N, CA, C and O atoms as a DFTB+ gen file, in Angstrom:
456 C
 N C O
     1  1       0.911      -1.157       0.040
     2  2      -0.059      -0.058      -0.276
     3  2       0.464       1.147      -0.036
     4  3       0.779       1.199       1.153
     5  1       0.752       2.322      -0.701
     6  2       1.410       3.365      -0.717
     7  2       0.730       4.462      -0.487
     8  3       1.301       5.547      -0.374
     9  1      -1.107       4.264      -0.347
    10  2      -1.833       5.376       0.233
    11  2      -2.687       4.703       0.793
    12  3      -2.808       3.536       0.420
    13  1      -3.446       5.152       1.734
    14  2      -4.853       4.738       2.246
    15  2      -5.544       6.022       2.322
    16  3      -5.072       7.134       2.556
    17  1      -6.942       5.611       2.042
    18  2      -8.063       6.654       2.390
    19  2      -8.519       7.006       4.239
    20  3      -7.934       6.640       5.259
    21  1      -9.272       7.507       4.137
    22  2      -9.942       7.914       5.544
    23  2     -11.125       6.628       5.784
    24  3     -11.393       5.969       6.789
    25  1     -11.611       6.608       4.568
    26  2     -12.678       5.657       4.627
    27  2     -12.099       4.117       4.505
    28  3     -12.903       3.196       4.646
    29  1     -10.643       3.817       4.231
    30  2     -10.205       2.728       4.335
    31  2     -10.057       2.358       5.613
    32  3     -10.543       1.347       6.121
    33  1      -9.252       3.335       6.249
    34  2      -8.963       3.338       7.611
    35  2     -10.136       3.039       8.529
    36  3     -10.036       2.209       9.432
    37  1     -11.135       3.653       8.315
    38  2     -12.167       3.790       9.298
    39  2     -12.745       2.150       9.124
    40  3     -13.324       1.557      10.034
    41  1     -12.506       1.655       7.988
    42  2     -13.150       0.359       8.029
    43  2     -12.538      -0.742       8.617
    44  3     -13.150      -1.640       9.195
    45  1     -11.125      -0.667       8.447
    46  2     -10.420      -1.668       9.145
    47  2      -9.816      -1.199      10.218
    48  3      -9.001      -2.027      10.626
    49  1      -9.861       0.086      11.079
    50  2      -9.405      -0.060      12.409
    51  2      -7.953       0.318      12.565
    52  3      -7.392       0.690      13.596
    53  1      -7.415       0.146      11.293
    54  2      -5.464       0.454      11.105
    55  2      -5.094       1.868      11.016
    56  3      -5.873       2.553      10.353
    57  1      -4.089       2.459      11.529
    58  2      -3.722       3.686      11.032
    59  2      -3.045       3.582       9.829
    60  3      -2.770       2.497       9.316
    61  1      -2.690       4.940       9.231
    62  2      -2.165       4.943       7.763
    63  2      -0.691       4.333       8.033
    64  3      -0.160       3.709       7.115
    65  1      -0.096       4.474       9.115
    66  2       1.540       4.277       9.411
    67  2       1.615       2.634       9.571
    68  3       2.618       2.040       9.174
    69  1      -0.024       1.590      10.460
    70  2       0.274       0.122      10.238
    71  2       0.018       0.287       8.813
    72  3      -0.005      -0.912       9.093
    73  1      -0.154       0.466       7.834
    74  2      -0.799       0.226       6.336
    75  2       0.119       0.636       5.362
    76  3       0.219      -0.007       4.317
    77  1       0.808       1.637       5.580
    78  2       1.801       2.173       4.260
    79  2       2.880       1.302       4.239
    80  3       3.474       0.970       5.265
    81  1       3.228       0.828       2.878
    82  2       4.430      -0.203       2.915
    83  2       4.128      -1.578       2.931
    84  3       5.015      -2.412       2.752
    85  1       2.528      -2.001       3.202
    86  2       2.117      -3.268       3.457
    87  2       1.382      -3.911       2.266
    88  3       0.762      -3.331       1.374
    89  1       1.585      -5.252       2.440
    90  2       0.790      -5.681       1.029
    91  2      -0.655      -5.955       2.087
    92  3      -0.647      -6.347       3.253
    93  1      -1.802      -5.609       1.251
    94  2      -3.133      -5.462       1.716
    95  2      -3.596      -7.127       2.414
    96  3      -4.605      -7.311       3.096
    97  1      -2.672      -8.109       2.070
    98  2      -2.962      -9.478       2.827
    99  2      -2.969      -9.484       4.072
   100  3      -3.379     -10.466       4.690
   101  1      -2.566      -8.508       4.610
   102  2      -2.520      -8.665       6.276
   103  2      -3.968      -8.463       6.774
   104  3      -4.259      -8.808       7.919
   105  1      -5.018      -7.836       5.831
   106  2      -6.356      -7.812       6.606
   107  2      -7.234      -9.459       6.432
   108  3      -8.289      -9.727       7.007
   109  1      -6.589     -10.254       5.641
   110  2      -6.859     -11.289       5.275
   111  2      -7.592     -12.296       6.306
   112  3      -7.941     -11.583       7.246
   113  1      -8.043     -13.835       6.594
   114  2      -8.307     -14.693       7.850
   115  2      -8.018     -15.834       7.116
   116  3      -7.967     -15.677       5.896
   117  1      -7.775     -17.166       7.649
   118  2      -8.003     -18.005       7.623
   119  2     -10.047     -18.239       6.681
   120  3     -10.612     -19.197       6.153
   121  1     -10.298     -17.332       6.845
   122  2     -11.969     -17.556       6.313
   123  2     -12.032     -16.693       4.749
   124  3     -12.997     -16.492       4.012
   125  1     -10.648     -16.312       4.614
   126  2     -10.554     -15.776       3.231
   127  2     -10.564     -16.693       2.333
   128  3      -9.747     -17.614       2.319
   129  1     -11.622     -16.519       1.365
   130  2     -11.719     -17.430       0.129
   131  2     -10.391     -17.371      -0.621
   132  3      -9.901     -16.335      -1.070
   133  1      -9.859     -18.595      -0.709
   134  2      -8.299     -18.487      -1.871
   135  2      -8.979     -18.251      -2.922
   136  3      -8.647     -17.149      -3.359
   137  1      -9.852     -18.787      -3.616
   138  2      -9.777     -18.700      -5.038
   139  2      -9.846     -17.089      -5.479
   140  3      -9.481     -16.603      -6.549
   141  1     -10.479     -16.353      -4.217
   142  2     -10.616     -15.057      -4.611
   143  2      -9.161     -14.767      -4.485
   144  3      -8.779     -14.070      -5.425
   145  1      -8.242     -15.065      -3.653
   146  2      -7.264     -14.311      -3.294
   147  2      -6.286     -14.905      -4.591
   148  3      -5.269     -14.292      -4.915
   149  1      -6.653     -15.982      -5.189
   150  2      -5.802     -16.712      -6.417
   151  2      -6.251     -15.548      -7.485
   152  3      -5.435     -14.770      -7.979
   153  1      -7.199     -15.538      -7.681
   154  2      -8.239     -14.235      -8.981
   155  2      -7.347     -13.070      -9.075
   156  3      -7.038     -12.573     -10.158
   157  1      -6.847     -12.546      -7.704
   158  2      -6.229     -11.099      -7.557
   159  2      -4.758     -11.524      -8.120
   160  3      -4.232     -10.756      -8.926
   161  1      -4.076     -12.706      -7.736
   162  2      -2.946     -12.992      -7.758
   163  2      -2.669     -13.240      -9.268
   164  3      -1.635     -12.908      -9.847
   165  1      -3.876     -13.952      -9.897
   166  2      -3.461     -14.145     -11.238
   167  2      -3.810     -12.644     -12.228
   168  3      -3.057     -12.261     -13.123
   169  1      -4.825     -12.091     -11.917
   170  2      -4.633     -10.459     -12.484
   171  2      -3.854      -9.943     -12.364
   172  3      -3.550      -9.086     -13.194
   173  1      -3.164     -10.166     -11.353
   174  2      -1.855      -8.419     -11.223
   175  2      -1.135      -9.287     -12.151
   176  3      -0.935      -8.723     -13.226
   177  1      -0.550     -10.826     -12.061
   178  2       0.268     -11.612     -12.777
   179  2      -0.149     -10.843     -14.403
   180  3       0.786     -10.414     -15.079
   181  1      -1.249     -10.753     -14.803
   182  2      -1.607     -10.685     -16.130
   183  2      -1.790      -8.963     -16.300
   184  3      -1.980      -8.522     -17.434
   185  1      -1.726      -8.085     -15.207
   186  2      -1.442      -6.728     -15.703
   187  2      -3.187      -6.790     -16.051
   188  3      -3.489      -6.440     -17.192
   189  1      -4.194      -7.166     -15.231
   190  2      -5.559      -6.839     -15.852
   191  2      -6.185      -6.263     -14.534
   192  3      -5.486      -6.214     -13.522
   193  1      -7.717      -5.748     -14.514
   194  2      -8.030      -5.269     -13.553
   195  2      -8.928      -6.565     -13.193
   196  3      -9.287      -7.415     -14.008
   197  1      -9.200      -6.548     -11.897
   198  2     -10.553      -7.394     -11.249
   199  2     -11.376      -6.634     -10.033
   200  3     -11.208      -5.512      -9.556
   201  1     -12.352      -7.695      -9.706
   202  2     -13.388      -7.767      -8.758
   203  2     -13.478      -8.612      -8.083
   204  3     -13.802      -9.672      -8.620
   205  1     -13.287      -8.618      -6.838
   206  2     -13.184     -10.033      -5.612
   207  2     -14.060      -9.379      -4.585
   208  3     -14.114      -8.188      -4.276
   209  1     -14.923     -10.688      -3.990
   210  2     -15.294     -10.144      -2.611
   211  2     -14.495     -11.106      -1.679
   212  3     -14.399     -12.333      -1.717
   213  1     -13.920     -10.140      -0.785
   214  2     -13.013     -11.090       0.254
   215  2     -13.625     -10.669       1.555
   216  3     -14.211      -9.632       1.865
   217  1     -13.255     -12.040       2.415
   218  2     -13.949     -11.800       4.007
   219  2     -12.565     -11.401       4.476
   220  3     -11.653     -12.204       4.278
   221  1     -12.290     -10.169       5.116
   222  2     -10.976     -10.037       5.865
   223  2     -11.596      -9.384       7.280
   224  3     -12.768      -9.192       7.603
   225  1     -10.327      -9.114       8.006
   226  2     -10.826      -8.707       9.627
   227  2     -10.183      -7.492      10.085
   228  3      -9.032      -7.177       9.782
   229  1     -10.875      -6.893      10.744
   230  2     -10.088      -5.556      11.134
   231  2      -9.562      -5.255      12.152
   232  3      -9.948      -6.020      13.036
   233  1      -8.745      -4.402      12.578
   234  2      -7.587      -4.471      13.540
   235  2      -8.149      -5.377      15.054
   236  3      -7.567      -6.091      15.871
   237  1      -9.544      -4.908      14.892
   238  2     -10.156      -5.615      16.833
   239  2     -10.525      -7.017      16.342
   240  3     -10.984      -7.862      17.111
   241  1     -10.336      -7.216      15.191
   242  2     -10.656      -8.934      14.761
   243  2     -12.465      -9.087      14.117
   244  3     -13.147     -10.039      13.737
   245  1     -12.683      -7.700      14.254
   246  2     -14.502      -7.790      13.642
   247  2     -14.249      -8.081      11.780
   248  3     -13.652      -7.321      11.018
   249  1     -14.991      -9.561      11.386
   250  2     -15.075      -9.540      10.274
   251  2     -15.542      -8.674       9.461
   252  3     -16.230      -7.787       9.967
   253  1     -15.387      -8.657       8.391
   254  2     -16.049      -8.062       7.299
   255  2     -15.981      -8.360       5.754
   256  3     -15.006      -8.878       5.210
   257  1     -16.911      -8.046       5.239
   258  2     -17.192      -8.780       3.640
   259  2     -16.836      -7.303       3.026
   260  3     -17.407      -6.311       3.479
   261  1     -15.654      -7.174       1.744
   262  2     -15.250      -6.315       1.329
   263  2     -15.185      -6.249      -0.297
   264  3     -14.202      -6.859      -0.716
   265  1     -15.900      -5.723      -1.211
   266  2     -16.021      -5.745      -2.373
   267  2     -14.741      -4.992      -2.365
   268  3     -14.490      -4.046      -1.618
   269  1     -13.721      -5.651      -3.537
   270  2     -12.488      -5.043      -3.972
   271  2     -12.209      -5.205      -5.382
   272  3     -11.939      -6.268      -5.940
   273  1     -12.326      -3.712      -6.072
   274  2     -11.965      -3.675      -7.235
   275  2     -10.282      -3.009      -7.488
   276  3      -9.876      -1.916      -7.094
   277  1      -9.586      -3.953      -8.188
   278  2      -8.268      -3.466      -8.349
   279  2      -8.299      -3.242      -9.850
   280  3      -9.064      -3.764     -10.661
   281  1      -7.154      -2.215     -10.108
   282  2      -7.187      -1.724     -11.612
   283  2      -5.619      -1.323     -11.834
   284  3      -5.061      -0.479     -11.132
   285  1      -5.173      -1.815     -12.573
   286  2      -3.757      -1.443     -13.071
   287  2      -3.676       0.042     -13.482
   288  3      -4.582       0.663     -14.038
   289  1      -2.362       0.567     -13.102
   290  2      -2.255       2.029     -13.316
   291  2      -1.035       2.281     -14.799
   292  3       0.153       2.480     -14.548
   293  1      -1.449       2.242     -16.005
   294  2      -0.315       2.412     -16.858
   295  2       0.400       3.610     -17.176
   296  3      -0.084       4.738     -17.262
   297  1       1.626       3.261     -17.347
   298  2       1.949       4.555     -18.163
   299  2       1.881       4.842     -19.652
   300  3       0.987       4.205     -20.211
   301  1       2.531       5.565     -20.368
   302  2       2.325       6.102     -21.756
   303  2       2.844       4.973     -22.207
   304  3       2.268       4.513     -23.193
   305  1       4.118       4.137     -21.636
   306  2       4.350       3.439     -22.631
   307  2       4.147       2.091     -22.523
   308  3       4.833       1.266     -23.127
   309  1       2.854       1.701     -21.470
   310  2       2.313       0.466     -20.784
   311  2       2.726      -0.119     -19.995
   312  3       2.465      -1.321     -19.948
   313  1       3.573       0.501     -19.011
   314  2       3.979      -0.290     -18.050
   315  2       3.096      -0.191     -16.808
   316  3       2.492       0.866     -16.625
   317  1       2.963      -1.202     -15.932
   318  2       2.245      -1.086     -14.932
   319  2       3.543      -0.683     -13.451
   320  3       4.350      -1.348     -12.801
   321  1       3.166       0.542     -13.482
   322  2       4.159       0.631     -11.991
   323  2       3.498       0.533     -10.169
   324  3       4.096       0.541      -9.094
   325  1       1.832       0.433     -10.567
   326  2       1.508       0.375      -9.322
   327  2      -0.126       0.043      -9.905
   328  3      -0.393      -0.046     -11.103
   329  1      -1.095      -0.110      -8.827
   330  2      -2.778      -0.501      -8.996
   331  2      -3.316       0.285      -8.013
   332  3      -2.949       0.448      -6.849
   333  1      -4.553       0.917      -8.838
   334  2      -5.268       1.166      -7.798
   335  2      -6.377       0.130      -7.099
   336  3      -7.036      -0.723      -7.693
   337  1      -6.392       0.339      -6.142
   338  2      -7.286      -0.367      -5.713
   339  2      -8.911       0.287      -4.389
   340  3      -8.762       0.929      -3.349
   341  1      -9.976      -0.104      -4.874
   342  2     -11.099       0.450      -4.386
   343  2     -12.177      -0.473      -3.899
   344  3     -12.792      -1.243      -4.637
   345  1     -12.401      -0.320      -2.350
   346  2     -13.264      -1.049      -1.723
   347  2     -14.070      -0.671      -1.270
   348  3     -14.017       0.518      -0.959
   349  1     -15.304      -1.449      -0.959
   350  2     -16.366      -1.288      -0.165
   351  2     -16.925      -2.151       0.849
   352  3     -17.311      -3.225       0.385
   353  1     -17.060      -2.031       1.892
   354  2     -17.672      -3.031       2.777
   355  2     -19.102      -3.318       2.518
   356  3     -19.920      -2.442       2.239
   357  1     -19.345      -4.468       2.614
   358  2     -20.667      -4.978       2.239
   359  2     -21.652      -5.228       3.243
   360  3     -21.607      -6.321       3.806
   361  1     -22.735      -4.219       3.639
   362  2     -23.385      -4.884       4.376
   363  2     -24.215      -6.194       4.356
   364  3     -24.472      -6.766       3.296
   365  1     -24.584      -6.604       5.445
   366  2     -25.660      -7.867       5.759
   367  2     -26.447      -7.922       4.293
   368  3     -26.327      -8.629       3.293
   369  1     -27.349      -6.773       4.688
   370  2     -28.619      -6.762       3.528
   371  2     -28.161      -6.731       2.195
   372  3     -28.935      -7.310       1.433
   373  1     -27.195      -6.265       1.677
   374  2     -26.081      -6.266       0.443
   375  2     -25.942      -8.058       0.304
   376  3     -26.569      -8.743      -0.504
   377  1     -25.219      -8.423       1.047
   378  2     -24.854      -9.880       0.949
   379  2     -26.146     -10.526       0.902
   380  3     -26.335     -11.305      -0.033
   381  1     -26.895     -10.377       1.588
   382  2     -28.459     -11.109       1.110
   383  2     -28.803     -11.229      -0.384
   384  3     -28.996     -12.240      -1.060
   385  1     -28.829      -9.814      -0.747
   386  2     -29.434      -9.460      -1.869
   387  2     -28.298     -10.297      -3.297
   388  3     -28.722     -10.443      -4.443
   389  1     -27.244     -10.622      -2.963
   390  2     -26.068     -10.819      -3.881
   391  2     -26.889     -12.495      -3.688
   392  3     -27.738     -12.859      -4.501
   393  1     -26.559     -13.175      -2.763
   394  2     -27.031     -14.204      -2.413
   395  2     -28.542     -15.023      -2.891
   396  3     -28.624     -16.245      -3.019
   397  1     -29.712     -14.024      -3.122
   398  2     -30.967     -14.486      -3.813
   399  2     -30.422     -14.160      -5.133
   400  3     -30.489     -14.966      -6.062
   401  1     -30.089     -13.444      -5.202
   402  2     -29.529     -13.365      -7.054
   403  2     -28.796     -14.547      -7.490
   404  3     -29.366     -15.186      -8.374
   405  1     -27.681     -14.993      -7.092
   406  2     -26.739     -16.054      -7.118
   407  2     -27.644     -17.399      -6.928
   408  3     -27.205     -18.413      -7.471
   409  1     -28.685     -17.483      -6.312
   410  2     -29.471     -18.700      -6.234
   411  2     -30.384     -18.650      -7.269
   412  3     -30.846     -19.677      -7.766
   413  1     -30.662     -17.612      -7.609
   414  2     -32.069     -17.469      -8.841
   415  2     -30.736     -17.735     -10.099
   416  3     -30.921     -18.699     -10.842
   417  1     -29.921     -17.208     -10.235
   418  2     -29.079     -17.364     -11.578
   419  2     -28.591     -18.834     -11.609
   420  3     -28.659     -19.324     -12.736
   421  1     -28.087     -19.702     -10.587
   422  2     -28.252     -21.159     -10.260
   423  2     -29.220     -21.983     -11.044
   424  3     -29.082     -22.746     -12.000
   425  1     -30.291     -21.569     -10.303
   426  2     -31.865     -22.379     -10.880
   427  2     -31.889     -22.062     -12.056
   428  3     -32.230     -23.020     -12.750
   429  1     -31.614     -20.837     -12.825
   430  2     -32.054     -20.497     -14.525
   431  2     -30.872     -21.778     -14.966
   432  3     -31.413     -22.661     -15.631
   433  1     -29.475     -21.996     -14.723
   434  2     -28.675     -22.282     -15.429
   435  2     -29.137     -23.934     -15.218
   436  3     -29.520     -24.518     -16.231
   437  1     -29.113     -24.482     -14.274
   438  2     -29.979     -25.956     -14.128
   439  2     -31.333     -26.021     -14.989
   440  3     -31.712     -27.004     -15.627
   441  1     -31.770     -25.198     -14.919
   442  2     -33.020     -25.395     -16.084
   443  2     -32.558     -25.047     -17.578
   444  3     -33.198     -25.115     -18.627
   445  1     -31.591     -24.758     -17.399
   446  2     -31.282     -24.228     -19.266
   447  2     -31.679     -23.255     -19.743
   448  3     -31.576     -23.105     -20.961
   449  1     -32.183     -22.413     -19.049
   450  2     -32.631     -20.852     -19.342
   451  2     -31.636     -19.940     -19.017
   452  3     -30.794     -20.144     -18.143
   453  1     -31.728     -18.721     -19.848
   454  2     -30.391     -17.616     -19.242
   455  2     -31.708     -16.317     -18.902
   456  3     -31.391     -15.225     -18.432
């Protein structure tokens, strides 16, 4: 991390000094989905944008769901010196909506419709 917003600090409970210079994986727990972490790694390796849902933990130990959008910042010659990550903490009601939509989509797939 080279910069953190006040919103990021509010959500995670750490200070800027705790975060700057670290990889944001320090927020992950044993409950963080390895497939989402792998997608992040692959996207960074391919210098591509991605969006994942991650289960993270605050400094105080409170778990939270995080929607992370990660985008490469390219120079004029195409190099990617860094990425911009934007995160949103997902509320329980938002997660329930996502679950309902996912269930509906899975049912449509199993029935052969789209």
